[in-house]
Short mmCIF file of C-alpha atoms and ligand atoms in Angstrom, two decimals:
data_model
loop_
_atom_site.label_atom_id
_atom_site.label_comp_id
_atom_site.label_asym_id
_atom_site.label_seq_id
_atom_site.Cartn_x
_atom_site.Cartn_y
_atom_site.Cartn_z
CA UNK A 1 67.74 56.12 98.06
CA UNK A 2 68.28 54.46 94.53
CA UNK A 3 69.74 51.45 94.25
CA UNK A 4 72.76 52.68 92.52
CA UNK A 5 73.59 54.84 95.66
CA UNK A 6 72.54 51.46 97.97
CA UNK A 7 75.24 49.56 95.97
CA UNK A 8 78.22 52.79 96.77
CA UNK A 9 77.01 52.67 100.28
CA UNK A 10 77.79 49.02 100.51
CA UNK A 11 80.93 49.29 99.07
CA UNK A 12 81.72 52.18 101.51
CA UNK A 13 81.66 49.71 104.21
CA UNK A 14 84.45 47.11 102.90
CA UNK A 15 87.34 47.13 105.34
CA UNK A 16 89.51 50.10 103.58
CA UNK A 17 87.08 51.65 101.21
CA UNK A 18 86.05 55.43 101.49
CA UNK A 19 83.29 56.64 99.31
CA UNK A 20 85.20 57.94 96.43
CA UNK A 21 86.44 54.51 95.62
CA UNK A 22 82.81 52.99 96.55
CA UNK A 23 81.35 54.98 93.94
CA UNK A 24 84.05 53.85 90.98
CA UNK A 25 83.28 49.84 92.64
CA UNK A 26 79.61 50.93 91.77
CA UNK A 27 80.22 51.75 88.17
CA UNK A 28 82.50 49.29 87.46
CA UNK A 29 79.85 47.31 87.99
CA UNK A 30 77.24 48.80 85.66
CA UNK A 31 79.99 49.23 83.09
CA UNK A 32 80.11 45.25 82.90
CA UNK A 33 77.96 42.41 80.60
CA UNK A 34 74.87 40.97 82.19
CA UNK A 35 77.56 37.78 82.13
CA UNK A 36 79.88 39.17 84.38
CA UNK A 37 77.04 40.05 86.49
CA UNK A 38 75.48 36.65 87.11
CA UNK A 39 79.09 35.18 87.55
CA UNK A 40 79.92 37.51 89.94
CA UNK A 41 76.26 37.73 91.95
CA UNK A 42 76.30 33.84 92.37
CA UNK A 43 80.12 33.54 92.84
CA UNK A 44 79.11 35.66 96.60
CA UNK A 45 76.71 33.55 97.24
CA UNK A 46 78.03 30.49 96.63
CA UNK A 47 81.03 31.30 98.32
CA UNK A 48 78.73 32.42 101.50
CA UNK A 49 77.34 29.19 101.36
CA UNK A 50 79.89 26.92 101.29
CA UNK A 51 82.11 28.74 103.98
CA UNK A 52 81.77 27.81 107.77
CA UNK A 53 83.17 29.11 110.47
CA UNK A 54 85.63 26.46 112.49
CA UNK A 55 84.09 25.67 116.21
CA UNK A 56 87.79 25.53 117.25
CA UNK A 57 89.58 28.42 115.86
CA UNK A 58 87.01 30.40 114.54
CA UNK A 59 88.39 31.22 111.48
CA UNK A 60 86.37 31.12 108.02
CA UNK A 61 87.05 28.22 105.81
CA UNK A 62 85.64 26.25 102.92
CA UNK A 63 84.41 22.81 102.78
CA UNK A 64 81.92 21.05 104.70
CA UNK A 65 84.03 19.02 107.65
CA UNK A 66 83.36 19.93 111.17
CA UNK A 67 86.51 21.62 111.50
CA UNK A 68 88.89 23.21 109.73
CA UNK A 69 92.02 21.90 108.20
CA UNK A 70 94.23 23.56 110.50
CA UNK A 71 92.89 22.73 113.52
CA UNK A 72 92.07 18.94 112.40
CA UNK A 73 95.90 18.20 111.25
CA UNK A 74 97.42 16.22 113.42
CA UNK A 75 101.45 17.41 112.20
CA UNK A 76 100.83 20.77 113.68
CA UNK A 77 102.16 21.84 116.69
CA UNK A 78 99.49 20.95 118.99
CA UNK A 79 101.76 22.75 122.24
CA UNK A 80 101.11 26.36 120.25
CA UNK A 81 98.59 28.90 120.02
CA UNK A 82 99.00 31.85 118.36
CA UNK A 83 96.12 34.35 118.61
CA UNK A 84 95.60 36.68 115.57
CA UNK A 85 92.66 39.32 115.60
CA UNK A 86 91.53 38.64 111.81
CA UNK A 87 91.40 35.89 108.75
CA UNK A 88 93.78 37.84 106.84
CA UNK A 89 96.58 37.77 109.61
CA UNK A 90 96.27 34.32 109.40
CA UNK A 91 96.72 34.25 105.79
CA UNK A 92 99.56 36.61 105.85
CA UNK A 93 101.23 34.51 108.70
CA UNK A 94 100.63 31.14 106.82
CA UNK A 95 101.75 32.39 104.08
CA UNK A 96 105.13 33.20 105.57
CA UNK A 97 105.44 29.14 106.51
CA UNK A 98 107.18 29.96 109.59
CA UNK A 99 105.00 29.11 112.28
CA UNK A 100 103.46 25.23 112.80
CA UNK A 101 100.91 25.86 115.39
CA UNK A 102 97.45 26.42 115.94
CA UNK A 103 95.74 29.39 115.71
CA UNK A 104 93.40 31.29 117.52
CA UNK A 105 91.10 34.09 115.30
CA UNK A 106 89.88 36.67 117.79
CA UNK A 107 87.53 38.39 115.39
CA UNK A 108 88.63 42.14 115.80
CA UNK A 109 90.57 44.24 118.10
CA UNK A 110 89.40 46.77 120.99
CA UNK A 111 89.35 50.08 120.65
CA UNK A 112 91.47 52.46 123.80
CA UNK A 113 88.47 53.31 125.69
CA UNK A 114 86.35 50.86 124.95
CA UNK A 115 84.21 49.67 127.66
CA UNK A 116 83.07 46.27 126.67
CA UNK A 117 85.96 44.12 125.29
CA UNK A 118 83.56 40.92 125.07
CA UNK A 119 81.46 42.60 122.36
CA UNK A 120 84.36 43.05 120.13
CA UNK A 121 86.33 39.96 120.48
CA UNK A 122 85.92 36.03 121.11
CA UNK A 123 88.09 36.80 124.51
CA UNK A 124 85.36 34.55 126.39
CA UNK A 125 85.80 31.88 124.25
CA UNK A 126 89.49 32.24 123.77
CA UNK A 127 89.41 31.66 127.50
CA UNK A 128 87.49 28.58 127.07
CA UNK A 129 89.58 26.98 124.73
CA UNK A 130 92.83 27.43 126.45
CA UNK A 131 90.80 26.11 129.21
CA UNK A 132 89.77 23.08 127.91
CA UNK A 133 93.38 22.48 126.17
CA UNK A 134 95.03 22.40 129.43
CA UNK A 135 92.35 20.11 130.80
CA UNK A 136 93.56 17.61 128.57
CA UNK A 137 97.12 16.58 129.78
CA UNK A 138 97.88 15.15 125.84
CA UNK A 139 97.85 18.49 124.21
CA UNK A 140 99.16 20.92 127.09
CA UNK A 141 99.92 24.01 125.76
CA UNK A 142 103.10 25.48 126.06
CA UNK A 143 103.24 28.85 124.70
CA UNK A 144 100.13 31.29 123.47
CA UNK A 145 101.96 33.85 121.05
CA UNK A 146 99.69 37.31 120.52
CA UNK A 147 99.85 38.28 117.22
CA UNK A 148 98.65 41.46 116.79
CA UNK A 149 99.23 44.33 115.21
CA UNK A 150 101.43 46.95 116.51
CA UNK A 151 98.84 49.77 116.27
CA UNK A 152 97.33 51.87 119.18
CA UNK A 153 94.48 49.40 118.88
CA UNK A 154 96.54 45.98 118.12
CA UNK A 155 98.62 46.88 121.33
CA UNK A 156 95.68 47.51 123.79
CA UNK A 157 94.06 44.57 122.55
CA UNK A 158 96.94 42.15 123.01
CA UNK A 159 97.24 44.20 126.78
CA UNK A 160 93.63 42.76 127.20
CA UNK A 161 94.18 39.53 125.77
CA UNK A 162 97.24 38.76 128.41
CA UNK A 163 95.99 40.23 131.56
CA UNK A 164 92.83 37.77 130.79
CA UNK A 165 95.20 35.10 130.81
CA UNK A 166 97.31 36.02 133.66
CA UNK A 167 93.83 36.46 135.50
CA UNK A 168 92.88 32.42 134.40
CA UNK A 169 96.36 31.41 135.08
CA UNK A 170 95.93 32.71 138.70
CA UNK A 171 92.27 32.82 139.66
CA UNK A 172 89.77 30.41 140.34
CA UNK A 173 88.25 29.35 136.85
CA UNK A 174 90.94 26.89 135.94
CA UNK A 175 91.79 25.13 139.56
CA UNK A 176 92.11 21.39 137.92
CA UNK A 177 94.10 23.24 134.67
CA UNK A 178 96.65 25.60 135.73
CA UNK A 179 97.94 27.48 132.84
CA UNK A 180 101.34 28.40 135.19
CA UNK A 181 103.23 26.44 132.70
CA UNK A 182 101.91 28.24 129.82
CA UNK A 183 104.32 31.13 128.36
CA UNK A 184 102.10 34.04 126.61
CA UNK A 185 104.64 35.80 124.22
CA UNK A 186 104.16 38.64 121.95
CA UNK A 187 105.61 38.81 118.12
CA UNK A 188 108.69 40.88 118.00
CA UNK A 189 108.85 43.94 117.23
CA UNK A 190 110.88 42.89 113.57
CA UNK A 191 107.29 44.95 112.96
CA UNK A 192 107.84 48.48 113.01
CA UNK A 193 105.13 50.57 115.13
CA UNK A 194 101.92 50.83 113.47
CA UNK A 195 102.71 47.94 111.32
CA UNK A 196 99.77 45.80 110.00
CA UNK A 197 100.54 41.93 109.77
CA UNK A 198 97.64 42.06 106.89
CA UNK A 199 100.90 43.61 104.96
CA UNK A 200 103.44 42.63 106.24
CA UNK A 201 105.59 40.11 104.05
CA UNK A 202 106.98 36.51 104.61
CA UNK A 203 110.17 37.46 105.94
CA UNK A 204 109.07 40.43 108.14
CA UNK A 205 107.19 37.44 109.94
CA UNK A 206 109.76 35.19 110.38
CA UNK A 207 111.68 38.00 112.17
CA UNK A 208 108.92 38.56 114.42
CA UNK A 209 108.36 35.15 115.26
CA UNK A 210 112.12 34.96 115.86
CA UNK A 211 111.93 37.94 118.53
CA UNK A 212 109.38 37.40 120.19
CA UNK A 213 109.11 37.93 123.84
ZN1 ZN B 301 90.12 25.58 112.95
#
């Protein structure tokens, strides 16, 4: 394969690109100055390397502390955690300004009929973190709020996400942390089916926020 076609196949595999629009990518690439080029070449990788991934939250941010800004301000609501499956939820649902919390980036969603939930989301360690927050009696949480989408896949994922829950609220893992007094709500359904919190705008999110259940 030449390395024009290596460059479209690339492309092809950003989040929303088919190979039509992969191939235009591609030449709007060769169509630009050697300039443009370098700028944009080293602008990846220095974004790459400056970018970490928070221990706590797990989502991707810039700078070089241990973690994030989020998860390291102390004026956010410590008693909150709102799960989201991807970075650009939680942009969207910062964005809106109407929720205070912490967050919680699961990394994906599961697909119906997918047999091995762990390998697709951070469920393990979302388990571990609610854990160890209810182990501390300081910052007890009070609610966990699934965000998800309201897709076939966003809804069986958030199905997975709370019977894991109700399973640590009840079984054996968390005997010195109960989680009973932990609500898990969902985000209203101010998103219509099939809606994607990627796009969905400020106020949309404050509705769903506001009904949610
Ligand atoms: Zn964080």
């Amino acid at each position: 394969m030449d390395s024009l076609r290596r460059l479209e196949k690339i492309f092809a595999h950003f989040p929303g690109i088919g190979p039509r629009q992969a191939r235009r990518f591609a030449y709007y690439l060769l169509g630009k100055p050697p300039a443009f080029i370098k700028e944009f070449t080293s602008l990846v990788e220095e974004v790459k390397k400056s970018t970490a991934e928070c221990p706590q939250c797990h989502r991707l941010f810039i700078g070089g502390s241990h973690i994030c800004s989020i998860c390291s301000d102390a004026n956010r609501d410590q008693s909150t955690l709102m799960v989201v499956a991807r970075d650009s939820d939680f942009e969207s649902i910062e964005k809106s300004a109407a929720y205070k919390g912490l967050y919680f980036i699961l990394g994906g969603t599961v697909p119906i009929l997918d047999k091995e939930p762990d390998k697709r989301i951070r469920l393990k360690q979302l388990l571990e973190s609610v854990s160890k927050a209810n182990g501390n009696s300081a910052a007890l949480l009070k609610e966990i709020i699934l965000s998800l989408n309201t897709t076939p896949d966003g809804e069986h994922t958030a199905d997975i996400v709370k019977e894991a829950l109700a399973k640590l609220a009840g079984g054996t893992t968390m005997k010195n942390a109960p989680l009973q007094s932990t609500v898990v709500t969902i985000l209203g359904r101010g998103l219509s089916t099939g809606a994607e919190l990627e796009y969905a705008d400020g106020e949309t999110i404050k509705n769903a926020l506001r009904n949610r259940r």
